[in-house]
Amino acid sequence: MTAAAGRIDVHQHIVPSFYRDRLVGSGIAEAGGRALPDWSPEAALEVMDLLGTDTAIVSVSTPGTAFLTDPQEAADLARRLNDFSASLAAEHPSRFGHFATLPMPDTAASATEARRALDDLGADGVTLLANNQGVYLGADGQDALWQTLNDRGAVVFVHPADLPAPAVDGIPPFAADFLLDTTRAAYLLVRNGVVRRHPRIRFVLSHAGGFVPYASHRMATAIAADTGRSPLDVLDDFRGFYYDTALSSSPAALPTLLAFARPGHVLFGSDWPFAPAIAGQYFANGLDSGVDPAVLRAVNRTNAEALFPRLAGIAAAPIAARPAPTRLRQSAQRAVARLLFKLVQPGTG
């Protein structure tokens, strides 16, 4: 992995201080079983330089605004988060874009905020949690939101949340439940015809789609039996999702993802800061050492440029020279990450 990989990261999060304070004030000190991480624009840029990322499209992770039971409070917080994200992108136009936060499960308020964020704030798309207070994407009653997004040809970044059930002792939600949560949403979006009725929406599934590529044929036969549709049509809908590589570009998962997704539908993701920099490096090494250069270039950048055309026209700003100690530390971090990746592969011990 080099510092000049030119990546576009579609799965990077922000945790503004006012949002952290709101979560902590509501008794929320973690997300998905991980402690709320520290975040700042400066730290984000340093990690981006470490991973070879030119531009990150940032989003708010779970719980978004769904921890608030008052719909107006949720809508107000979504507006504040989106104003903050737009300001961050305006201050660093070549380094950051943003997905807007929507106050789900209130679909009317979410449609209103989506129009504001996409039309007025210049958001690159919207973030939707796979489930909000137990209501999954693809459930009944969401058509007004889908129509708003379809009218704009919006990109929808689907991020997992805690399952609407107690976590199992010893299994942190981010390790397994998150994958099921994304898979459930994808299943319902296909099964209930959302992707067919709203073909201009481009859905990006986090973490390589959870279990979708691996279980796609099994799910397709179930949906076909349930709805009378052709299994091939159902599989085509699943293949039509976009998928990011966050925590998923391992030698076990990456070949399945690349074999299943449509060409051009795999995008680079890091999941920083909820995934620490060493995890981002580990899975970036899976890309750098596991695919041929043309595929690597596509996943790193050109697939995202096709999905977000504005990024193809933005020249990367020169990366500010880091102090010598920082450069040495980053060089050592890259070397350690490459060694760690090699050491933990099956059959290499």
PDB file of C-alpha atoms in Angstrom, residues 45-339:
ATOM      1  CA  LEU A  45      -7.041  13.896   7.163  1.00  0.00           C
ATOM      2  CA  GLU A  46      -4.036  12.240   8.785  1.00  0.00           C
ATOM      3  CA  VAL A  47      -5.617   8.786   8.530  1.00  0.00           C
ATOM      4  CA  MET A  48      -6.648   9.505   4.942  1.00  0.00           C
ATOM      5  CA  ASP A  49      -3.030  10.310   4.112  1.00  0.00           C
ATOM      6  CA  LEU A  50      -1.979   7.072   5.801  1.00  0.00           C
ATOM      7  CA  LEU A  51      -4.429   5.012   3.717  1.00  0.00           C
ATOM      8  CA  GLY A  52      -3.786   6.849   0.472  1.00  0.00           C
ATOM      9  CA  THR A  53      -7.265   8.397   0.408  1.00  0.00           C
ATOM     10  CA  ASP A  54      -7.803  11.551  -1.618  1.00  0.00           C
ATOM     11  CA  THR A  55     -11.470  12.096  -0.763  1.00  0.00           C
ATOM     12  CA  ALA A  56     -13.828  10.709   1.876  1.00  0.00           C
ATOM     13  CA  ILE A  57     -17.608  10.929   1.713  1.00  0.00           C
ATOM     14  CA  VAL A  58     -18.472  11.146   5.371  1.00  0.00           C
ATOM     15  CA  SER A  59     -21.610  10.024   7.168  1.00  0.00           C
ATOM     16  CA  VAL A  60     -23.047   9.682  10.652  1.00  0.00           C
ATOM     17  CA  SER A  61     -23.034   6.111  11.914  1.00  0.00           C
ATOM     18  CA  THR A  62     -25.647   4.372  14.024  1.00  0.00           C
ATOM     19  CA  PRO A  63     -27.708   5.409  15.932  1.00  0.00           C
ATOM     20  CA  GLY A  64     -28.094   8.500  13.728  1.00  0.00           C
ATOM     21  CA  THR A  65     -31.086  10.331  15.134  1.00  0.00           C
ATOM     22  CA  ALA A  66     -33.115   7.178  15.869  1.00  0.00           C
ATOM     23  CA  PHE A  67     -32.285   7.298  19.598  1.00  0.00           C
ATOM     24  CA  LEU A  68     -34.584  10.329  19.900  1.00  0.00           C
ATOM     25  CA  THR A  69     -38.253   9.555  20.419  1.00  0.00           C
ATOM     26  CA  ASP A  70     -39.483  13.074  19.711  1.00  0.00           C
ATOM     27  CA  PRO A  71     -39.778  13.474  15.902  1.00  0.00           C
ATOM     28  CA  GLN A  72     -39.086  17.208  15.998  1.00  0.00           C
ATOM     29  CA  GLU A  73     -35.918  16.718  18.045  1.00  0.00           C
ATOM     30  CA  ALA A  74     -34.739  14.083  15.557  1.00  0.00           C
ATOM     31  CA  ALA A  75     -35.442  16.391  12.610  1.00  0.00           C
ATOM     32  CA  ASP A  76     -33.615  19.275  14.286  1.00  0.00           C
ATOM     33  CA  LEU A  77     -30.576  17.126  15.037  1.00  0.00           C
ATOM     34  CA  ALA A  78     -30.499  15.833  11.452  1.00  0.00           C
ATOM     35  CA  ARG A  79     -30.508  19.420  10.167  1.00  0.00           C
ATOM     36  CA  ARG A  80     -27.657  20.373  12.476  1.00  0.00           C
ATOM     37  CA  LEU A  81     -25.593  17.334  11.466  1.00  0.00           C
ATOM     38  CA  ASN A  82     -26.163  18.059   7.781  1.00  0.00           C
ATOM     39  CA  ASP A  83     -25.244  21.721   8.140  1.00  0.00           C
ATOM     40  CA  PHE A  84     -22.049  20.644   9.899  1.00  0.00           C
ATOM     41  CA  SER A  85     -21.221  18.091   7.196  1.00  0.00           C
ATOM     42  CA  ALA A  86     -21.837  20.609   4.424  1.00  0.00           C
ATOM     43  CA  SER A  87     -19.526  23.101   6.145  1.00  0.00           C
ATOM     44  CA  LEU A  88     -16.817  20.450   6.481  1.00  0.00           C
ATOM     45  CA  ALA A  89     -17.056  19.674   2.759  1.00  0.00           C
ATOM     46  CA  ALA A  90     -17.016  23.382   1.883  1.00  0.00           C
ATOM     47  CA  GLU A  91     -13.872  23.924   3.959  1.00  0.00           C
ATOM     48  CA  HIS A  92     -12.092  20.967   2.344  1.00  0.00           C
ATOM     49  CA  PRO A  93     -13.780  20.620  -1.071  1.00  0.00           C
ATOM     50  CA  SER A  94     -11.318  18.130  -2.536  1.00  0.00           C
ATOM     51  CA  ARG A  95     -10.986  16.026   0.611  1.00  0.00           C
ATOM     52  CA  PHE A  96     -14.551  15.609   1.919  1.00  0.00           C
ATOM     53  CA  GLY A  97     -18.023  14.995   0.587  1.00  0.00           C
ATOM     54  CA  HIS A  98     -21.018  14.016   2.701  1.00  0.00           C
ATOM     55  CA  PHE A  99     -24.045  11.775   2.943  1.00  0.00           C
ATOM     56  CA  ALA A 100     -26.948  13.497   4.654  1.00  0.00           C
ATOM     57  CA  THR A 101     -28.508  12.167   7.851  1.00  0.00           C
ATOM     58  CA  LEU A 102     -32.278  11.646   7.679  1.00  0.00           C
ATOM     59  CA  PRO A 103     -34.567  11.532  10.748  1.00  0.00           C
ATOM     60  CA  MET A 104     -35.970   8.056  10.162  1.00  0.00           C
ATOM     61  CA  PRO A 105     -38.321   6.332  10.814  1.00  0.00           C
ATOM     62  CA  ASP A 106     -40.315   9.529  10.140  1.00  0.00           C
ATOM     63  CA  THR A 107     -40.493   9.210   6.353  1.00  0.00           C
ATOM     64  CA  ALA A 108     -42.235  12.549   5.765  1.00  0.00           C
ATOM     65  CA  ALA A 109     -39.601  14.471   7.722  1.00  0.00           C
ATOM     66  CA  SER A 110     -36.892  12.390   6.050  1.00  0.00           C
ATOM     67  CA  ALA A 111     -38.192  13.273   2.589  1.00  0.00           C
ATOM     68  CA  THR A 112     -38.210  16.962   3.554  1.00  0.00           C
ATOM     69  CA  GLU A 113     -34.634  16.836   4.865  1.00  0.00           C
ATOM     70  CA  ALA A 114     -33.492  14.826   1.848  1.00  0.00           C
ATOM     71  CA  ARG A 115     -34.781  17.562  -0.463  1.00  0.00           C
ATOM     72  CA  ARG A 116     -32.984  20.245   1.560  1.00  0.00           C
ATOM     73  CA  ALA A 117     -29.712  18.319   1.792  1.00  0.00           C
ATOM     74  CA  LEU A 118     -29.600  17.241  -1.850  1.00  0.00           C
ATOM     75  CA  ASP A 119     -30.998  20.409  -3.441  1.00  0.00           C
ATOM     76  CA  ASP A 120     -29.598  23.126  -1.179  1.00  0.00           C
ATOM     77  CA  LEU A 121     -26.591  21.710   0.709  1.00  0.00           C
ATOM     78  CA  GLY A 122     -25.017  19.763  -2.149  1.00  0.00           C
ATOM     79  CA  ALA A 123     -24.978  16.425  -0.343  1.00  0.00           C
ATOM     80  CA  ASP A 124     -23.540  13.547  -2.333  1.00  0.00           C
ATOM     81  CA  GLY A 125     -26.367  11.300  -1.164  1.00  0.00           C
ATOM     82  CA  VAL A 126     -28.150  10.259   2.009  1.00  0.00           C
ATOM     83  CA  THR A 127     -27.481   7.776   4.771  1.00  0.00           C
ATOM     84  CA  LEU A 128     -30.220   5.371   5.827  1.00  0.00           C
ATOM     85  CA  LEU A 129     -29.788   2.926   8.665  1.00  0.00           C
ATOM     86  CA  ALA A 130     -30.899  -0.591   7.803  1.00  0.00           C
ATOM     87  CA  ASN A 131     -33.441  -0.391  10.605  1.00  0.00           C
ATOM     88  CA  ASN A 132     -34.695   2.544  12.619  1.00  0.00           C
ATOM     89  CA  GLN A 133     -36.394   1.730  15.916  1.00  0.00           C
ATOM     90  CA  GLY A 134     -37.074  -1.725  14.492  1.00  0.00           C
ATOM     91  CA  VAL A 135     -38.564  -0.504  11.199  1.00  0.00           C
ATOM     92  CA  TYR A 136     -36.535  -1.846   8.269  1.00  0.00           C
ATOM     93  CA  LEU A 137     -35.871  -0.233   4.928  1.00  0.00           C
ATOM     94  CA  GLY A 138     -38.259  -1.747   2.425  1.00  0.00           C
ATOM     95  CA  ALA A 139     -41.158  -1.873   4.888  1.00  0.00           C
ATOM     96  CA  ASP A 140     -44.582  -0.496   3.964  1.00  0.00           C
ATOM     97  CA  GLY A 141     -45.191   3.232   4.178  1.00  0.00           C
ATOM     98  CA  GLN A 142     -41.860   4.498   2.789  1.00  0.00           C
ATOM     99  CA  ASP A 143     -42.874   5.208  -0.825  1.00  0.00           C
ATOM    100  CA  ALA A 144     -42.908   9.002  -0.452  1.00  0.00           C
ATOM    101  CA  LEU A 145     -39.271   8.934   0.638  1.00  0.00           C
ATOM    102  CA  TRP A 146     -38.272   6.544  -2.143  1.00  0.00           C
ATOM    103  CA  GLN A 147     -40.013   8.746  -4.704  1.00  0.00           C
ATOM    104  CA  THR A 148     -38.176  11.829  -3.448  1.00  0.00           C
ATOM    105  CA  LEU A 149     -34.852  10.022  -3.753  1.00  0.00           C
ATOM    106  CA  ASN A 150     -35.710   8.445  -7.099  1.00  0.00           C
ATOM    107  CA  ASP A 151     -36.694  11.829  -8.564  1.00  0.00           C
ATOM    108  CA  ARG A 152     -33.183  13.042  -7.774  1.00  0.00           C
ATOM    109  CA  GLY A 153     -31.306   9.898  -8.794  1.00  0.00           C
ATOM    110  CA  ALA A 154     -29.901   9.876  -5.277  1.00  0.00           C
ATOM    111  CA  VAL A 155     -27.204   7.670  -3.836  1.00  0.00           C
ATOM    112  CA  VAL A 156     -28.406   5.953  -0.654  1.00  0.00           C
ATOM    113  CA  PHE A 157     -25.716   4.710   1.709  1.00  0.00           C
ATOM    114  CA  VAL A 158     -27.211   1.854   3.755  1.00  0.00           C
ATOM    115  CA  HIS A 159     -25.489   1.458   7.105  1.00  0.00           C
ATOM    116  CA  PRO A 160     -26.261  -1.188   9.740  1.00  0.00           C
ATOM    117  CA  ALA A 161     -27.692  -0.501  13.181  1.00  0.00           C
ATOM    118  CA  ASP A 162     -28.191  -2.635  16.257  1.00  0.00           C
ATOM    119  CA  LEU A 163     -30.665  -5.422  15.625  1.00  0.00           C
ATOM    120  CA  PRO A 164     -34.133  -4.863  17.153  1.00  0.00           C
ATOM    121  CA  ALA A 165     -33.371  -7.575  19.688  1.00  0.00           C
ATOM    122  CA  PRO A 166     -30.954  -7.957  22.597  1.00  0.00           C
ATOM    123  CA  ALA A 167     -27.342  -8.627  21.675  1.00  0.00           C
ATOM    124  CA  VAL A 168     -25.974 -12.071  22.472  1.00  0.00           C
ATOM    125  CA  ASP A 169     -23.479 -12.126  25.322  1.00  0.00           C
ATOM    126  CA  GLY A 170     -19.956 -12.419  23.968  1.00  0.00           C
ATOM    127  CA  ILE A 171     -20.836 -11.295  20.427  1.00  0.00           C
ATOM    128  CA  PRO A 172     -20.377  -7.562  19.876  1.00  0.00           C
ATOM    129  CA  PRO A 173     -23.003  -6.315  17.402  1.00  0.00           C
ATOM    130  CA  PHE A 174     -20.452  -4.867  14.969  1.00  0.00           C
ATOM    131  CA  ALA A 175     -18.846  -8.301  14.522  1.00  0.00           C
ATOM    132  CA  ALA A 176     -21.893 -10.224  13.294  1.00  0.00           C
ATOM    133  CA  ASP A 177     -25.254  -8.543  13.936  1.00  0.00           C
ATOM    134  CA  PHE A 178     -24.394  -5.573  11.716  1.00  0.00           C
ATOM    135  CA  LEU A 179     -23.920  -7.933   8.775  1.00  0.00           C
ATOM    136  CA  LEU A 180     -27.337  -9.471   9.346  1.00  0.00           C
ATOM    137  CA  ASP A 181     -28.937  -6.045   9.713  1.00  0.00           C
ATOM    138  CA  THR A 182     -27.700  -4.906   6.289  1.00  0.00           C
ATOM    139  CA  THR A 183     -28.735  -8.231   4.768  1.00  0.00           C
ATOM    140  CA  ARG A 184     -32.261  -7.917   6.163  1.00  0.00           C
ATOM    141  CA  ALA A 185     -32.662  -4.453   4.633  1.00  0.00           C
ATOM    142  CA  ALA A 186     -31.307  -5.597   1.261  1.00  0.00           C
ATOM    143  CA  TYR A 187     -33.642  -8.588   1.300  1.00  0.00           C
ATOM    144  CA  LEU A 188     -36.718  -6.409   1.912  1.00  0.00           C
ATOM    145  CA  LEU A 189     -35.674  -3.774  -0.630  1.00  0.00           C
ATOM    146  CA  VAL A 190     -35.560  -6.541  -3.244  1.00  0.00           C
ATOM    147  CA  ARG A 191     -38.426  -8.702  -1.980  1.00  0.00           C
ATOM    148  CA  ASN A 192     -40.861  -5.762  -1.726  1.00  0.00           C
ATOM    149  CA  GLY A 193     -39.904  -4.331  -5.108  1.00  0.00           C
ATOM    150  CA  VAL A 194     -38.383  -1.040  -3.957  1.00  0.00           C
ATOM    151  CA  VAL A 195     -35.345  -1.327  -6.242  1.00  0.00           C
ATOM    152  CA  ARG A 196     -37.575  -2.179  -9.223  1.00  0.00           C
ATOM    153  CA  ARG A 197     -40.082   0.631  -8.679  1.00  0.00           C
ATOM    154  CA  HIS A 198     -37.366   3.240  -8.064  1.00  0.00           C
ATOM    155  CA  PRO A 199     -34.589   2.359 -10.520  1.00  0.00           C
ATOM    156  CA  ARG A 200     -32.809   5.726 -10.349  1.00  0.00           C
ATOM    157  CA  ILE A 201     -31.831   5.258  -6.694  1.00  0.00           C
ATOM    158  CA  ARG A 202     -28.303   3.843  -6.332  1.00  0.00           C
ATOM    159  CA  PHE A 203     -28.036   1.874  -3.092  1.00  0.00           C
ATOM    160  CA  VAL A 204     -24.592   1.331  -1.508  1.00  0.00           C
ATOM    161  CA  LEU A 205     -24.529  -1.528   0.992  1.00  0.00           C
ATOM    162  CA  SER A 206     -21.968  -1.262   3.793  1.00  0.00           C
ATOM    163  CA  HIS A 207     -19.429  -3.943   4.592  1.00  0.00           C
ATOM    164  CA  ALA A 208     -19.733  -5.790   1.256  1.00  0.00           C
ATOM    165  CA  GLY A 209     -23.461  -6.127   1.769  1.00  0.00           C
ATOM    166  CA  GLY A 210     -23.262  -8.148   4.950  1.00  0.00           C
ATOM    167  CA  PHE A 211     -24.146 -11.695   3.896  1.00  0.00           C
ATOM    168  CA  VAL A 212     -25.699 -10.732   0.544  1.00  0.00           C
ATOM    169  CA  PRO A 213     -23.043 -11.977  -1.916  1.00  0.00           C
ATOM    170  CA  TYR A 214     -22.448 -15.172   0.034  1.00  0.00           C
ATOM    171  CA  ALA A 215     -26.148 -15.990   0.552  1.00  0.00           C
ATOM    172  CA  SER A 216     -27.565 -14.410  -2.610  1.00  0.00           C
ATOM    173  CA  HIS A 217     -28.740 -17.591  -4.332  1.00  0.00           C
ATOM    174  CA  ARG A 218     -30.327 -18.916  -1.160  1.00  0.00           C
ATOM    175  CA  MET A 219     -32.200 -15.647  -0.664  1.00  0.00           C
ATOM    176  CA  ALA A 220     -33.182 -15.472  -4.329  1.00  0.00           C
ATOM    177  CA  THR A 221     -34.841 -18.886  -4.209  1.00  0.00           C
ATOM    178  CA  ALA A 222     -36.745 -17.868  -1.078  1.00  0.00           C
ATOM    179  CA  ILE A 223     -37.982 -14.633  -2.653  1.00  0.00           C
ATOM    180  CA  ALA A 224     -38.872 -16.409  -5.888  1.00  0.00           C
ATOM    181  CA  ALA A 225     -40.930 -18.972  -3.992  1.00  0.00           C
ATOM    182  CA  ASP A 226     -42.615 -16.201  -1.988  1.00  0.00           C
ATOM    183  CA  THR A 227     -43.412 -13.824  -4.851  1.00  0.00           C
ATOM    184  CA  GLY A 228     -43.484 -15.930  -8.021  1.00  0.00           C
ATOM    185  CA  ARG A 229     -40.660 -13.916  -9.555  1.00  0.00           C
ATOM    186  CA  SER A 230     -37.835 -15.442 -11.539  1.00  0.00           C
ATOM    187  CA  PRO A 231     -34.794 -16.253  -9.359  1.00  0.00           C
ATOM    188  CA  LEU A 232     -32.625 -14.732 -12.094  1.00  0.00           C
ATOM    189  CA  ASP A 233     -34.470 -11.418 -11.833  1.00  0.00           C
ATOM    190  CA  VAL A 234     -34.094 -11.466  -8.063  1.00  0.00           C
ATOM    191  CA  LEU A 235     -30.371 -12.154  -8.358  1.00  0.00           C
ATOM    192  CA  ASP A 236     -30.093  -9.303 -10.833  1.00  0.00           C
ATOM    193  CA  ASP A 237     -31.629  -6.970  -8.252  1.00  0.00           C
ATOM    194  CA  PHE A 238     -29.125  -8.090  -5.613  1.00  0.00           C
ATOM    195  CA  ARG A 239     -26.254  -7.664  -8.071  1.00  0.00           C
ATOM    196  CA  GLY A 240     -27.459  -4.151  -8.826  1.00  0.00           C
ATOM    197  CA  PHE A 241     -26.585  -2.860  -5.379  1.00  0.00           C
ATOM    198  CA  TYR A 242     -23.256  -1.112  -4.883  1.00  0.00           C
ATOM    199  CA  TYR A 243     -20.999  -2.545  -2.177  1.00  0.00           C
ATOM    200  CA  ASP A 244     -18.183  -1.018  -0.143  1.00  0.00           C
ATOM    201  CA  THR A 245     -15.118  -2.897   1.057  1.00  0.00           C
ATOM    202  CA  ALA A 246     -15.056  -1.627   4.655  1.00  0.00           C
ATOM    203  CA  LEU A 247     -13.666  -4.418   6.874  1.00  0.00           C
ATOM    204  CA  SER A 248     -14.418  -6.811   4.012  1.00  0.00           C
ATOM    205  CA  SER A 249     -11.516  -6.969   1.554  1.00  0.00           C
ATOM    206  CA  SER A 250     -10.054 -10.152   3.002  1.00  0.00           C
ATOM    207  CA  PRO A 251      -8.809 -13.080   0.900  1.00  0.00           C
ATOM    208  CA  ALA A 252     -11.947 -14.955   1.979  1.00  0.00           C
ATOM    209  CA  ALA A 253     -14.570 -12.259   1.279  1.00  0.00           C
ATOM    210  CA  LEU A 254     -13.158 -10.152  -1.543  1.00  0.00           C
ATOM    211  CA  PRO A 255     -13.211 -12.800  -4.318  1.00  0.00           C
ATOM    212  CA  THR A 256     -16.873 -13.566  -3.588  1.00  0.00           C
ATOM    213  CA  LEU A 257     -17.781  -9.876  -3.659  1.00  0.00           C
ATOM    214  CA  LEU A 258     -15.947  -9.218  -6.929  1.00  0.00           C
ATOM    215  CA  ALA A 259     -17.444 -12.331  -8.529  1.00  0.00           C
ATOM    216  CA  PHE A 260     -20.996 -11.406  -7.500  1.00  0.00           C
ATOM    217  CA  ALA A 261     -21.365  -7.627  -7.852  1.00  0.00           C
ATOM    218  CA  ARG A 262     -21.891  -6.042 -11.229  1.00  0.00           C
ATOM    219  CA  PRO A 263     -18.723  -4.594 -12.760  1.00  0.00           C
ATOM    220  CA  GLY A 264     -18.182  -1.093 -11.416  1.00  0.00           C
ATOM    221  CA  HIS A 265     -20.249  -1.666  -8.286  1.00  0.00           C
ATOM    222  CA  VAL A 266     -17.496  -2.220  -5.693  1.00  0.00           C
ATOM    223  CA  LEU A 267     -16.210   0.851  -3.834  1.00  0.00           C
ATOM    224  CA  PHE A 268     -13.461   1.449  -1.301  1.00  0.00           C
ATOM    225  CA  GLY A 269     -14.480   1.943   2.336  1.00  0.00           C
ATOM    226  CA  SER A 270     -12.534   2.194   5.592  1.00  0.00           C
ATOM    227  CA  ASP A 271     -15.153   2.642   8.375  1.00  0.00           C
ATOM    228  CA  TRP A 272     -12.794   5.016  10.207  1.00  0.00           C
ATOM    229  CA  PRO A 273     -12.914   6.067  13.041  1.00  0.00           C
ATOM    230  CA  PHE A 274     -15.132   3.242  14.339  1.00  0.00           C
ATOM    231  CA  ALA A 275     -12.633   0.901  12.708  1.00  0.00           C
ATOM    232  CA  PRO A 276      -9.186   2.032  13.892  1.00  0.00           C
ATOM    233  CA  ALA A 277      -6.478   2.952  11.424  1.00  0.00           C
ATOM    234  CA  ILE A 278      -4.739  -0.425  11.762  1.00  0.00           C
ATOM    235  CA  ALA A 279      -7.948  -2.190  10.691  1.00  0.00           C
ATOM    236  CA  GLY A 280      -8.266   0.136   7.720  1.00  0.00           C
ATOM    237  CA  GLN A 281      -4.691  -0.648   6.745  1.00  0.00           C
ATOM    238  CA  TYR A 282      -5.210  -4.382   7.183  1.00  0.00           C
ATOM    239  CA  PHE A 283      -8.171  -4.517   4.801  1.00  0.00           C
ATOM    240  CA  ALA A 284      -6.608  -2.018   2.392  1.00  0.00           C
ATOM    241  CA  ASN A 285      -3.699  -4.441   2.166  1.00  0.00           C
ATOM    242  CA  GLY A 286      -6.225  -7.092   1.174  1.00  0.00           C
ATOM    243  CA  LEU A 287      -7.099  -4.963  -1.819  1.00  0.00           C
ATOM    244  CA  ASP A 288      -3.556  -3.947  -2.667  1.00  0.00           C
ATOM    245  CA  SER A 289      -2.235  -7.488  -2.623  1.00  0.00           C
ATOM    246  CA  GLY A 290      -5.326  -9.407  -3.718  1.00  0.00           C
ATOM    247  CA  VAL A 291      -6.504  -7.946  -7.036  1.00  0.00           C
ATOM    248  CA  ASP A 292      -4.959  -7.012 -10.347  1.00  0.00           C
ATOM    249  CA  PRO A 293      -4.029  -3.338 -10.936  1.00  0.00           C
ATOM    250  CA  ALA A 294      -7.006  -2.550 -13.179  1.00  0.00           C
ATOM    251  CA  VAL A 295      -9.505  -3.846 -10.612  1.00  0.00           C
ATOM    252  CA  LEU A 296      -7.641  -2.081  -7.821  1.00  0.00           C
ATOM    253  CA  ARG A 297      -7.812   1.228  -9.649  1.00  0.00           C
ATOM    254  CA  ALA A 298     -11.541   0.739 -10.238  1.00  0.00           C
ATOM    255  CA  VAL A 299     -12.316  -0.106  -6.617  1.00  0.00           C
ATOM    256  CA  ASN A 300     -10.051   2.606  -5.275  1.00  0.00           C
ATOM    257  CA  ARG A 301     -11.341   5.398  -7.470  1.00  0.00           C
ATOM    258  CA  THR A 302     -12.936   5.088 -10.895  1.00  0.00           C
ATOM    259  CA  ASN A 303     -16.062   3.225  -9.765  1.00  0.00           C
ATOM    260  CA  ALA A 304     -16.735   6.033  -7.276  1.00  0.00           C
ATOM    261  CA  GLU A 305     -16.031   8.674  -9.915  1.00  0.00           C
ATOM    262  CA  ALA A 306     -18.744   7.118 -12.074  1.00  0.00           C
ATOM    263  CA  LEU A 307     -21.191   7.134  -9.154  1.00  0.00           C
ATOM    264  CA  PHE A 308     -20.221  10.671  -8.061  1.00  0.00           C
ATOM    265  CA  PRO A 309     -19.253  12.455 -11.299  1.00  0.00           C
ATOM    266  CA  ARG A 310     -18.290  15.663  -9.492  1.00  0.00           C
ATOM    267  CA  LEU A 311     -15.299  13.843  -7.990  1.00  0.00           C
ATOM    268  CA  ALA A 312     -13.908  13.051 -11.437  1.00  0.00           C
ATOM    269  CA  GLY A 313     -13.626  16.759 -12.091  1.00  0.00           C
ATOM    270  CA  ILE A 314     -11.898  17.661  -8.833  1.00  0.00           C
ATOM    271  CA  ALA A 315      -8.130  17.719  -8.844  1.00  0.00           C
ATOM    272  CA  ALA A 316      -6.790  16.352  -5.607  1.00  0.00           C
ATOM    273  CA  ALA A 317      -5.376  19.061  -3.420  1.00  0.00           C
ATOM    274  CA  PRO A 318      -1.701  18.615  -2.641  1.00  0.00           C
ATOM    275  CA  ILE A 319      -1.386  16.729   0.602  1.00  0.00           C
ATOM    276  CA  ALA A 320       0.220  18.965   3.171  1.00  0.00           C
ATOM    277  CA  ALA A 321       3.695  17.858   4.081  1.00  0.00           C
ATOM    278  CA  ARG A 322       3.616  16.193   7.461  1.00  0.00           C
ATOM    279  CA  PRO A 323       6.359  16.763  10.011  1.00  0.00           C
ATOM    280  CA  ALA A 324       9.225  14.297   9.769  1.00  0.00           C
ATOM    281  CA  PRO A 325       8.179  12.370  12.915  1.00  0.00           C
ATOM    282  CA  THR A 326       4.687  11.925  11.468  1.00  0.00           C
ATOM    283  CA  ARG A 327       6.044  10.681   8.142  1.00  0.00           C
ATOM    284  CA  LEU A 328       8.302   8.211   9.897  1.00  0.00           C
ATOM    285  CA  ARG A 329       5.442   7.000  12.083  1.00  0.00           C
ATOM    286  CA  GLN A 330       3.166   6.508   9.089  1.00  0.00           C
ATOM    287  CA  SER A 331       5.870   4.643   7.206  1.00  0.00           C
ATOM    288  CA  ALA A 332       6.348   2.338  10.175  1.00  0.00           C
ATOM    289  CA  GLN A 333       2.576   1.863  10.475  1.00  0.00           C
ATOM    290  CA  ARG A 334       2.355   0.800   6.839  1.00  0.00           C
ATOM    291  CA  ALA A 335       5.195  -1.661   7.256  1.00  0.00           C
ATOM    292  CA  VAL A 336       3.631  -3.189  10.366  1.00  0.00           C
ATOM    293  CA  ALA A 337       0.236  -3.437   8.661  1.00  0.00           C
ATOM    294  CA  ARG A 338       1.730  -5.221   5.640  1.00  0.00           C
ATOM    295  CA  LEU A 339       3.560  -7.673   7.886  1.00  0.00           C
TER     296      LEU A 339
END
